[in-house]
GROMACS .gro file of C-alpha atoms in nm:
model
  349
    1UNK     CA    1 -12.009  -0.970  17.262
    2UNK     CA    2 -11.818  -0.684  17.430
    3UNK     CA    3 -12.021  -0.401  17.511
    4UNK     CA    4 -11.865  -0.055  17.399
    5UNK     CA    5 -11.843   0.056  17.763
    6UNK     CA    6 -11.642  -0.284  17.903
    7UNK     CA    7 -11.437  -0.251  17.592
    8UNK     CA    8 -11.304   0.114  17.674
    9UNK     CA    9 -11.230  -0.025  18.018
   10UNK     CA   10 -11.035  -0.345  17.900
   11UNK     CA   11 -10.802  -0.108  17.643
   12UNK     CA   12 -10.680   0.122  17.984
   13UNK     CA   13 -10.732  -0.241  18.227
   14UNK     CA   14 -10.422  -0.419  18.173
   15UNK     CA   15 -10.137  -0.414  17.966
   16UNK     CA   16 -10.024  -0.735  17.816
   17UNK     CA   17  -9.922  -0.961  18.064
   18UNK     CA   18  -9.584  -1.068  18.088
   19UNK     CA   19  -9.450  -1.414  18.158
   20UNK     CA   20  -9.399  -1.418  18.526
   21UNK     CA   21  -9.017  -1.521  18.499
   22UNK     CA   22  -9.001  -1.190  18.383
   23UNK     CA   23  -9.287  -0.993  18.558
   24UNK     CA   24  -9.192  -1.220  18.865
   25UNK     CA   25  -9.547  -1.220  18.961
   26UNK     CA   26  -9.819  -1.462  18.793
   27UNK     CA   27 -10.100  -1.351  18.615
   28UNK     CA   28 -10.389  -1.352  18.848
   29UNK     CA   29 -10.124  -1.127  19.043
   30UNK     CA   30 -10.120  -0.867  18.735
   31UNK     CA   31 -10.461  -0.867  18.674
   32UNK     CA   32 -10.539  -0.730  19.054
   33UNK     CA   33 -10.277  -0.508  19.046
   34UNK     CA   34 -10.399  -0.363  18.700
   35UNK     CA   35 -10.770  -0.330  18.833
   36UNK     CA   36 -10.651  -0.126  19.171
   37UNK     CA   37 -10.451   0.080  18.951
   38UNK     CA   38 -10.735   0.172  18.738
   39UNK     CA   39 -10.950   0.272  19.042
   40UNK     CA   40 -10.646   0.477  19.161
   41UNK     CA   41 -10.646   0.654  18.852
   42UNK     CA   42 -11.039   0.690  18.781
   43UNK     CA   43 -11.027   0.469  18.516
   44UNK     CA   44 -11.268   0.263  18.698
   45UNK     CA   45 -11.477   0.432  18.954
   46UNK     CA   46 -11.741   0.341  19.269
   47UNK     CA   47 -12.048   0.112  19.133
   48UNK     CA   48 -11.878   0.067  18.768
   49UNK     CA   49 -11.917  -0.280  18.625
   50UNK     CA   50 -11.594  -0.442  18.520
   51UNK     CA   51 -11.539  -0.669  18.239
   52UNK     CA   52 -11.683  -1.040  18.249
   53UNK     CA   53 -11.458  -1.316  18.358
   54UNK     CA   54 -11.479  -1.434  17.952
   55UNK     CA   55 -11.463  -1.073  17.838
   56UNK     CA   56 -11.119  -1.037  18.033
   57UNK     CA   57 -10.986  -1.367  18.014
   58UNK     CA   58 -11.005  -1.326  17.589
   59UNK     CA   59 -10.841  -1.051  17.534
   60UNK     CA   60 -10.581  -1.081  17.795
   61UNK     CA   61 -10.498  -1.489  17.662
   62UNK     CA   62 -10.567  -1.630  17.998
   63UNK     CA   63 -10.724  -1.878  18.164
   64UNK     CA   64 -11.074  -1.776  18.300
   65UNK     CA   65 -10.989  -1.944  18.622
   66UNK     CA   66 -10.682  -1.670  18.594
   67UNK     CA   67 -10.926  -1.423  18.578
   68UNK     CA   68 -11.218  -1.524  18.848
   69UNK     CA   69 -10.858  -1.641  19.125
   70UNK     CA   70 -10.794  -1.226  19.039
   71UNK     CA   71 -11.146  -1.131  19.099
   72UNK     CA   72 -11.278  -1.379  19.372
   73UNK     CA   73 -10.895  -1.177  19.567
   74UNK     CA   74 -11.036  -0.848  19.465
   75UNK     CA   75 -11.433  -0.955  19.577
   76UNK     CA   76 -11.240  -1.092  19.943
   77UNK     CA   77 -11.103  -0.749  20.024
   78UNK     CA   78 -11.391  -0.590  19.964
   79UNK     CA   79 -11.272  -0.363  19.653
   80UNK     CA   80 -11.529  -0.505  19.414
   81UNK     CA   81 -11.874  -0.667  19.452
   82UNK     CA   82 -12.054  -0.971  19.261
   83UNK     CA   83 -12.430  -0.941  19.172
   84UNK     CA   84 -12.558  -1.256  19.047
   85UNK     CA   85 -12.627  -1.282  18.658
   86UNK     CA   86 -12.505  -0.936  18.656
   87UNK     CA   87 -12.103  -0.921  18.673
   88UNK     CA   88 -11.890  -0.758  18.919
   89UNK     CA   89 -11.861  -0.400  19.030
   90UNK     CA   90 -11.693  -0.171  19.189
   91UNK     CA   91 -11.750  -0.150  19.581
   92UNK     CA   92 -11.471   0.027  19.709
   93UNK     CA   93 -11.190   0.331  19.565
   94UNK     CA   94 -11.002   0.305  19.901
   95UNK     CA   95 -10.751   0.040  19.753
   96UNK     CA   96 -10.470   0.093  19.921
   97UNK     CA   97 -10.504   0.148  20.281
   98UNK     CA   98 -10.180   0.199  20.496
   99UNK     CA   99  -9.960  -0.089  20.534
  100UNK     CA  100  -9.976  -0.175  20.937
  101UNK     CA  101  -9.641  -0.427  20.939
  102UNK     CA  102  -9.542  -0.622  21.225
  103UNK     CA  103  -9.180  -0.700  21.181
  104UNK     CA  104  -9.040  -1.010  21.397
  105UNK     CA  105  -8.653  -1.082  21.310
  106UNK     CA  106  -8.394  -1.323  21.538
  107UNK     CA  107  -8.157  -1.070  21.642
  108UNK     CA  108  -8.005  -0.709  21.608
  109UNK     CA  109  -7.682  -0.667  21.441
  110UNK     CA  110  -7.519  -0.430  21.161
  111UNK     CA  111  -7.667  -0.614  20.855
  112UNK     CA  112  -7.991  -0.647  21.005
  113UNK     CA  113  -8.015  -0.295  21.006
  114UNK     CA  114  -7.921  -0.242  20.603
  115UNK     CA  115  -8.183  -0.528  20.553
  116UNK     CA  116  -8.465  -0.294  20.813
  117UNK     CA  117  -8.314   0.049  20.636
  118UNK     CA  118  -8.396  -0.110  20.289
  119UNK     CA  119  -8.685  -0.312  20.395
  120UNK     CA  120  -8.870   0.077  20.536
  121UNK     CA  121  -8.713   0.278  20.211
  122UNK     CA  122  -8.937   0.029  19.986
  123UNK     CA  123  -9.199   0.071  20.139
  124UNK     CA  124  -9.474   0.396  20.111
  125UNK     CA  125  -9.405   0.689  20.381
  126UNK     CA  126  -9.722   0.607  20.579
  127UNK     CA  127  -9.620   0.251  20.695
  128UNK     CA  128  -9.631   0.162  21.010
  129UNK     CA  129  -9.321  -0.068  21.116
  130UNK     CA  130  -9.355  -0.239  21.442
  131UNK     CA  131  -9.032  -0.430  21.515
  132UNK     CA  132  -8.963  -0.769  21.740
  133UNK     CA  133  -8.687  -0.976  21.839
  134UNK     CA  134  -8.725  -1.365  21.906
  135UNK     CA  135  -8.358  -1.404  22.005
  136UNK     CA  136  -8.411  -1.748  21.877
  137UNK     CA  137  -8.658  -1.860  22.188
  138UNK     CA  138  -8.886  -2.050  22.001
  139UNK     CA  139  -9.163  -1.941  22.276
  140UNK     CA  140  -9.068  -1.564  22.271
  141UNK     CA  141  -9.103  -1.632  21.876
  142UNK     CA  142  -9.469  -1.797  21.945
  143UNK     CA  143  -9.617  -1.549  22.195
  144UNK     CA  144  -9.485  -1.244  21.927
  145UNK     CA  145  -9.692  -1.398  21.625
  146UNK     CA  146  -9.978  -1.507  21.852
  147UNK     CA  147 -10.024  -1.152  22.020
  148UNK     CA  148 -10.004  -0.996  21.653
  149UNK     CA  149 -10.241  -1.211  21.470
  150UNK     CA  150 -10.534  -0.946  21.380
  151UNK     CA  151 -10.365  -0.614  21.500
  152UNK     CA  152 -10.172  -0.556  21.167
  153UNK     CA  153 -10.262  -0.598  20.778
  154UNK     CA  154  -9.891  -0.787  20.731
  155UNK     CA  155  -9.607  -1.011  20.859
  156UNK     CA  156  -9.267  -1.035  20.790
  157UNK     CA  157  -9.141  -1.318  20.944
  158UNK     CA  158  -8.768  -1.431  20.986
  159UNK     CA  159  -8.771  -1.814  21.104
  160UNK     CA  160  -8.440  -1.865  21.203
  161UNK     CA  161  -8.417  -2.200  21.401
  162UNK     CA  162  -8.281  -2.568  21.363
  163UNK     CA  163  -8.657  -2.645  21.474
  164UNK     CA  164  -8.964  -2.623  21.217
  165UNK     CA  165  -9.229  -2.381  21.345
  166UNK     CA  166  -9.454  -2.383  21.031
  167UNK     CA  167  -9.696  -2.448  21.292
  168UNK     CA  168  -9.654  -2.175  21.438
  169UNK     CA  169  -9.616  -1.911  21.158
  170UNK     CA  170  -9.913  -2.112  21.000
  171UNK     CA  171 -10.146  -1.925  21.260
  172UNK     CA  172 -10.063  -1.613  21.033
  173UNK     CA  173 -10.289  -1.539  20.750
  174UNK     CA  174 -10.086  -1.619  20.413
  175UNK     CA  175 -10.184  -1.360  20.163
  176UNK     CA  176 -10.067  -1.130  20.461
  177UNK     CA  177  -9.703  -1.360  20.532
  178UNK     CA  178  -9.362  -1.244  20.403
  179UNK     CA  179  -9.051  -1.509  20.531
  180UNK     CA  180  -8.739  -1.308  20.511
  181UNK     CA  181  -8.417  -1.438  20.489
  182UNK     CA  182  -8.501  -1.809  20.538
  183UNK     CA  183  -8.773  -2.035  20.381
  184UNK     CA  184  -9.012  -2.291  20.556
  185UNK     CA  185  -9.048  -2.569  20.332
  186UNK     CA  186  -9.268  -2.716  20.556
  187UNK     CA  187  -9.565  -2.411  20.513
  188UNK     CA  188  -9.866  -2.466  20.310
  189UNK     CA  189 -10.028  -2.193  20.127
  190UNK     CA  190  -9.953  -1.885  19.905
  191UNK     CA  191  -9.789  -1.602  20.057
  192UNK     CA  192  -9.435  -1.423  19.994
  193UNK     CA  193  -9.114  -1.469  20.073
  194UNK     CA  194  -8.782  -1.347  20.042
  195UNK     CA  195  -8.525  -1.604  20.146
  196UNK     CA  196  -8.135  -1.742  20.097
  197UNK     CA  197  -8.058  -2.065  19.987
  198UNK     CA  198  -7.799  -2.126  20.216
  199UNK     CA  199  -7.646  -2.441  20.047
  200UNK     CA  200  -7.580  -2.304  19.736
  201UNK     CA  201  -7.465  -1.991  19.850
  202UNK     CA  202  -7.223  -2.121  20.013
  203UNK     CA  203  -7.128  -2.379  19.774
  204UNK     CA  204  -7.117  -2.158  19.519
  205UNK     CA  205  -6.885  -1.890  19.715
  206UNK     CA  206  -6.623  -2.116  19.830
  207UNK     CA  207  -6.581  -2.314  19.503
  208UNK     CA  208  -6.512  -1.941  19.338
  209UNK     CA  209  -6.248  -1.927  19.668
  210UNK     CA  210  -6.094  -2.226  19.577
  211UNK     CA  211  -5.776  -2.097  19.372
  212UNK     CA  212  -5.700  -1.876  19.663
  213UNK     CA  213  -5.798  -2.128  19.935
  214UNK     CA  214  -5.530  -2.384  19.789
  215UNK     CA  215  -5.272  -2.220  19.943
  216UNK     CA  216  -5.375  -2.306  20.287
  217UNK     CA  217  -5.379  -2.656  20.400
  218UNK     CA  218  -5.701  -2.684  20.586
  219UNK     CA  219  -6.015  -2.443  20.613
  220UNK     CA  220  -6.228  -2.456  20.947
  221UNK     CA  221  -6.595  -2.325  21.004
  222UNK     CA  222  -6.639  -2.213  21.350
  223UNK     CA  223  -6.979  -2.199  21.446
  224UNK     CA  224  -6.949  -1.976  21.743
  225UNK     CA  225  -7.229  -2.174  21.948
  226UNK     CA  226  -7.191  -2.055  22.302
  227UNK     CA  227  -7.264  -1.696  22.070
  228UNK     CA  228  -7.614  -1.791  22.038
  229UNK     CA  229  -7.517  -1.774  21.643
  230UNK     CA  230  -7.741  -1.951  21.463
  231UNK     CA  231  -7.689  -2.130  21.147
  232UNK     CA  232  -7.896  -2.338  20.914
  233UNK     CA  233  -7.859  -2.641  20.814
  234UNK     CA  234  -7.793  -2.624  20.460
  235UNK     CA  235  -7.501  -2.369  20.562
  236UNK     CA  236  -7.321  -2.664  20.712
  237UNK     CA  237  -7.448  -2.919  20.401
  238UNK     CA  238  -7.285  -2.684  20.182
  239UNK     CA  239  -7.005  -2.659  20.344
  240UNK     CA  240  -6.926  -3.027  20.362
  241UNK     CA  241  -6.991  -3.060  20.034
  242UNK     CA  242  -6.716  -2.798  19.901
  243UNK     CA  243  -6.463  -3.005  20.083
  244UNK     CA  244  -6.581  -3.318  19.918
  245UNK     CA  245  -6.578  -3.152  19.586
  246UNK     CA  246  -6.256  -2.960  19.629
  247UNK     CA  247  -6.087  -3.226  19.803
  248UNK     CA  248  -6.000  -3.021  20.043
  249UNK     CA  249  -5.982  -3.056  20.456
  250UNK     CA  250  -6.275  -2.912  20.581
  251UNK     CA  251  -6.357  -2.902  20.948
  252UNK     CA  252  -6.677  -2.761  21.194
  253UNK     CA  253  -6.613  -2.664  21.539
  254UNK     CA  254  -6.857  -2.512  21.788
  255UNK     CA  255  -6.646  -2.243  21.930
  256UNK     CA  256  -6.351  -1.998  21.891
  257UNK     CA  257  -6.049  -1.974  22.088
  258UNK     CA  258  -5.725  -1.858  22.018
  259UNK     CA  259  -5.538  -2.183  21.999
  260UNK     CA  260  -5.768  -2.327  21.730
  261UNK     CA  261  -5.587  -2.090  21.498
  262UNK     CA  262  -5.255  -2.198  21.353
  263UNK     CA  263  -5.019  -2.040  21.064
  264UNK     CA  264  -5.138  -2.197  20.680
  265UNK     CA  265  -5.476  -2.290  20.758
  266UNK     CA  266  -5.750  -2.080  20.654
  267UNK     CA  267  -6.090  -1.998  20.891
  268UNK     CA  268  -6.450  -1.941  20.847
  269UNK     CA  269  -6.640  -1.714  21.110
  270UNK     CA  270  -6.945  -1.602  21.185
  271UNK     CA  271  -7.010  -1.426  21.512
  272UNK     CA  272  -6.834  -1.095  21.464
  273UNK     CA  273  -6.670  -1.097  21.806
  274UNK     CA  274  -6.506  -1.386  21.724
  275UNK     CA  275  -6.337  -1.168  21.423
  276UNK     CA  276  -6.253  -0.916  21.635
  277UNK     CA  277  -6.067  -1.152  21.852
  278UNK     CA  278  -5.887  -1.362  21.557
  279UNK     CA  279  -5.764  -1.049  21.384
  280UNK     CA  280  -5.662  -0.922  21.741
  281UNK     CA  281  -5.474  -1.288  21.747
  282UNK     CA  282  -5.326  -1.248  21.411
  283UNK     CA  283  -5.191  -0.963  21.447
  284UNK     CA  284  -5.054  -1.028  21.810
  285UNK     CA  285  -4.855  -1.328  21.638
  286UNK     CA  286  -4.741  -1.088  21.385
  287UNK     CA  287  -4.911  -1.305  21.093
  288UNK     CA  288  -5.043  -1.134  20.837
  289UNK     CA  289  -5.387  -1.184  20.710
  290UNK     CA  290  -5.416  -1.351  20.341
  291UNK     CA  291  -5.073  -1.453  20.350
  292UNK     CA  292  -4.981  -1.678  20.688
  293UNK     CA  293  -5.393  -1.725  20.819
  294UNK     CA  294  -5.651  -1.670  20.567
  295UNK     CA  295  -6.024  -1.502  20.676
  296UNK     CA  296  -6.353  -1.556  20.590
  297UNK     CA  297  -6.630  -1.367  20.712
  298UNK     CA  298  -7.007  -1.482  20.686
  299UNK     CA  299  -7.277  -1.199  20.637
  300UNK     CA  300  -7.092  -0.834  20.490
  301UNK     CA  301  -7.133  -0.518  20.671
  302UNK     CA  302  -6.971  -0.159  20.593
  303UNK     CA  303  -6.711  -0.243  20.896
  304UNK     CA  304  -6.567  -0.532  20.661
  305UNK     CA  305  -6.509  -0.341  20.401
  306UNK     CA  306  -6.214  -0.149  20.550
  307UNK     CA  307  -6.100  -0.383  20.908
  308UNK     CA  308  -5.790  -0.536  20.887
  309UNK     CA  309  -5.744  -0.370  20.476
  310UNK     CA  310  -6.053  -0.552  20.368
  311UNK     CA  311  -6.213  -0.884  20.492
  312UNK     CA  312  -6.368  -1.153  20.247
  313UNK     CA  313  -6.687  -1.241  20.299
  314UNK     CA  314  -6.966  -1.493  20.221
  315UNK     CA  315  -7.327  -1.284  20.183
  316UNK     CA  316  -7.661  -1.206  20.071
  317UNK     CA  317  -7.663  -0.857  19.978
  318UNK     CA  318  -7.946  -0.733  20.247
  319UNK     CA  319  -7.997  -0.382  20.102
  320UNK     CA  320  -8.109  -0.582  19.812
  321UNK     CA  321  -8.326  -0.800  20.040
  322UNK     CA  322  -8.504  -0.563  20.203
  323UNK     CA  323  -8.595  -0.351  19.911
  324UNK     CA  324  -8.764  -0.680  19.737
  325UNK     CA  325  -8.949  -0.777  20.093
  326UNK     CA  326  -9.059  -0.384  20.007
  327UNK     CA  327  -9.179  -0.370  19.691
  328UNK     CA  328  -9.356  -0.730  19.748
  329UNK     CA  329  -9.538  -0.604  20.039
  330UNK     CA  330  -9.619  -0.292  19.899
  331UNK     CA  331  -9.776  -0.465  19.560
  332UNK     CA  332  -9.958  -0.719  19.819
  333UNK     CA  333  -9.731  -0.974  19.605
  334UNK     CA  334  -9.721  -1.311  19.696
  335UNK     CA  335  -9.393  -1.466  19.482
  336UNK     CA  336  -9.166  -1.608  19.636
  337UNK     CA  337  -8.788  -1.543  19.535
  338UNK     CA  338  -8.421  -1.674  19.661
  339UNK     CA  339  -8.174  -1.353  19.722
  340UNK     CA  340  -7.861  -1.346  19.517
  341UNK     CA  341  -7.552  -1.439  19.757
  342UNK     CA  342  -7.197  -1.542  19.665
  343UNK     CA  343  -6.819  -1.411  19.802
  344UNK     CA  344  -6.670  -1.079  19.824
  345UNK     CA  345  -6.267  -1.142  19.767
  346UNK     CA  346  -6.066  -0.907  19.959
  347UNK     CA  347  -5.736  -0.924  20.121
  348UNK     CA  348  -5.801  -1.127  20.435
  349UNK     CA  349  -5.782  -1.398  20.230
   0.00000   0.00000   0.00000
């Protein structure tokens, strides 16, 4: 039976829960949020017992096991306490201490900073944001995690190499870990993550090019290697695959140069110096983009918006990004959720 007390609790606990397709967090998820939410607001307050794990599970339709994952996360941070035969209280109102974030990405560039901007606008003013580059050294990457394990209460993580290093990033503790930008497959565990899926995005985006891309004979990826530009593997497995579906000529090389590029053929770049230098090219052989040599761009910035009247691009949007990274590391979330990508048509093409 529900004692009058527990019972006002539960009505001003939790809302119903939603589904977590919609919610996009689960249930055990919900219910912690909903119980620091009530200590935030006095609802429940220092040494106050909380509803039994059968008490909450009934009239919230869930699982018990739903209830005791929430309060066995809640009893592990030290917000509420467990007296044996007795239920659990309330140990601690201090339920949201300052987020202390060590922040290791690959490499600086213009949409790394929209994804950084969003990422810090998410999250709450006093955050602490202490920023790393790995500059794809898989050492430098290593010693960065290793030296920050313990000094900060979370992670966010961008894994950007043709090498797994679960192994390394498993070092960090999960219900701490965001991946951005890229998954690892390969890690074990719960813990967030906000990541592309490369091969459909790309799929996806050039298939929706196709009626435009006909009128070029042949579309090359260039993959800029002596750039240090790193891309993933399933960037190059959905490329190949577009030119099997499309039955179109589809081509990788590692580098740019100025003789690779030839009038009704069509080119996919990714280091932006290499743009600079093909539009300097272009317009040097008096071509014009989208009608002679068609452009596309991987990864959008402002600066493609407007060069050259408007350059198409293949991208994530990385304001969006970095303001789910934010909002997951500020509700200690754990979900883990592929960014929308897709193509930007303008005129270069």
């Amino acid at each position: 039976m529900v004692c009058q007390a527990n019972q006002v609790i539960m009505d001003k606990l939790t809302p119903d829960l939603q589904p977590q397709a919609v919610s996009g967090q689960p249930k055990y998820q919900q219910l912690i949020e909903s119980v620091l939410a009530a200590i935030e607001h006095g609802t429940l307050a220092h040494g106050q017992q909380l509803p039994s794990i059968s008490e909450l599970a009934g009239t919230q339709k869930v699982a018990k096991v739903t209830v005791a994952k929430a309060y066995e996360e809640l009893r592990q941070r030290g917000i509420i306490r467990s007296h044996h035969g007795k239920g659990f209280y309330v140990t601690s109102t201090d339920v949201r201490a300052p987020l202390n974030v060590l922040v290791i990405f690959d490499t600086l560039n213009a949409y790394k900073e929209t994804l950084y901007d969003a990422l810090k606008a998410a999250l709450p003013p006093d955050t602490a944001l202490s920023i790393f580059f790995h500059h794809y050294n898989p050492q430098v990457f290593e010693n960065l995690i290793r030296n920050g394990v313990g000094h900060y209460n979370a992670y966010v993580i961008m894994p950007h190499f043709d090498e797994d290093v679960s192994a390394i990033v498993d070092v960090l503790p999960k219900d701490k870990l965001l991946l951005i930008d890229q998954a690892l497959p390969q890690l074990e565990g719960s813990y967030a993550a906000v990541y592309q899926d490369f091969e459909h995005d790309i799929y996806q985006a050039l298939m929706t090019a196709l009626p435009t891309l006909r009128k070029y004979r042949k579309l090359t990826m260039v993959q800029s290697r002596a750039r240090f530009q790193y891309i993933p593997s399933g960037t190059l497995a959905g490329f190949k695959r577009f030119g099997e579906t499309a039955g179109m000529e589809c081509t990788v090389v590692d580098d740019y140069a100025d003789d690779l590029v030839q009038p009704g053929e069509a080119y996919l770049l990714f280091a932006d110096r290499d743009l600079i230098q093909f539009i300097k090219y272009v317009h040097r052989m008096n071509w014009r983009l989208g009608r002679e040599v068609g452009l596309i761009s991987y990864d959008d910035t402002p600066m493609k918006e407007i060069l050259a009247g408007g350059i198409t691009v293949i991208s994530t949007d990385f304001a969006r990004m970095g303001q789910t990274a934010g909002q997951l590391l500020a509700e200690r979330s754990r979900v883990q959720l592929a960014n929308p990508g897709g193509l930007i048509l303008r005129q270069s093409l």
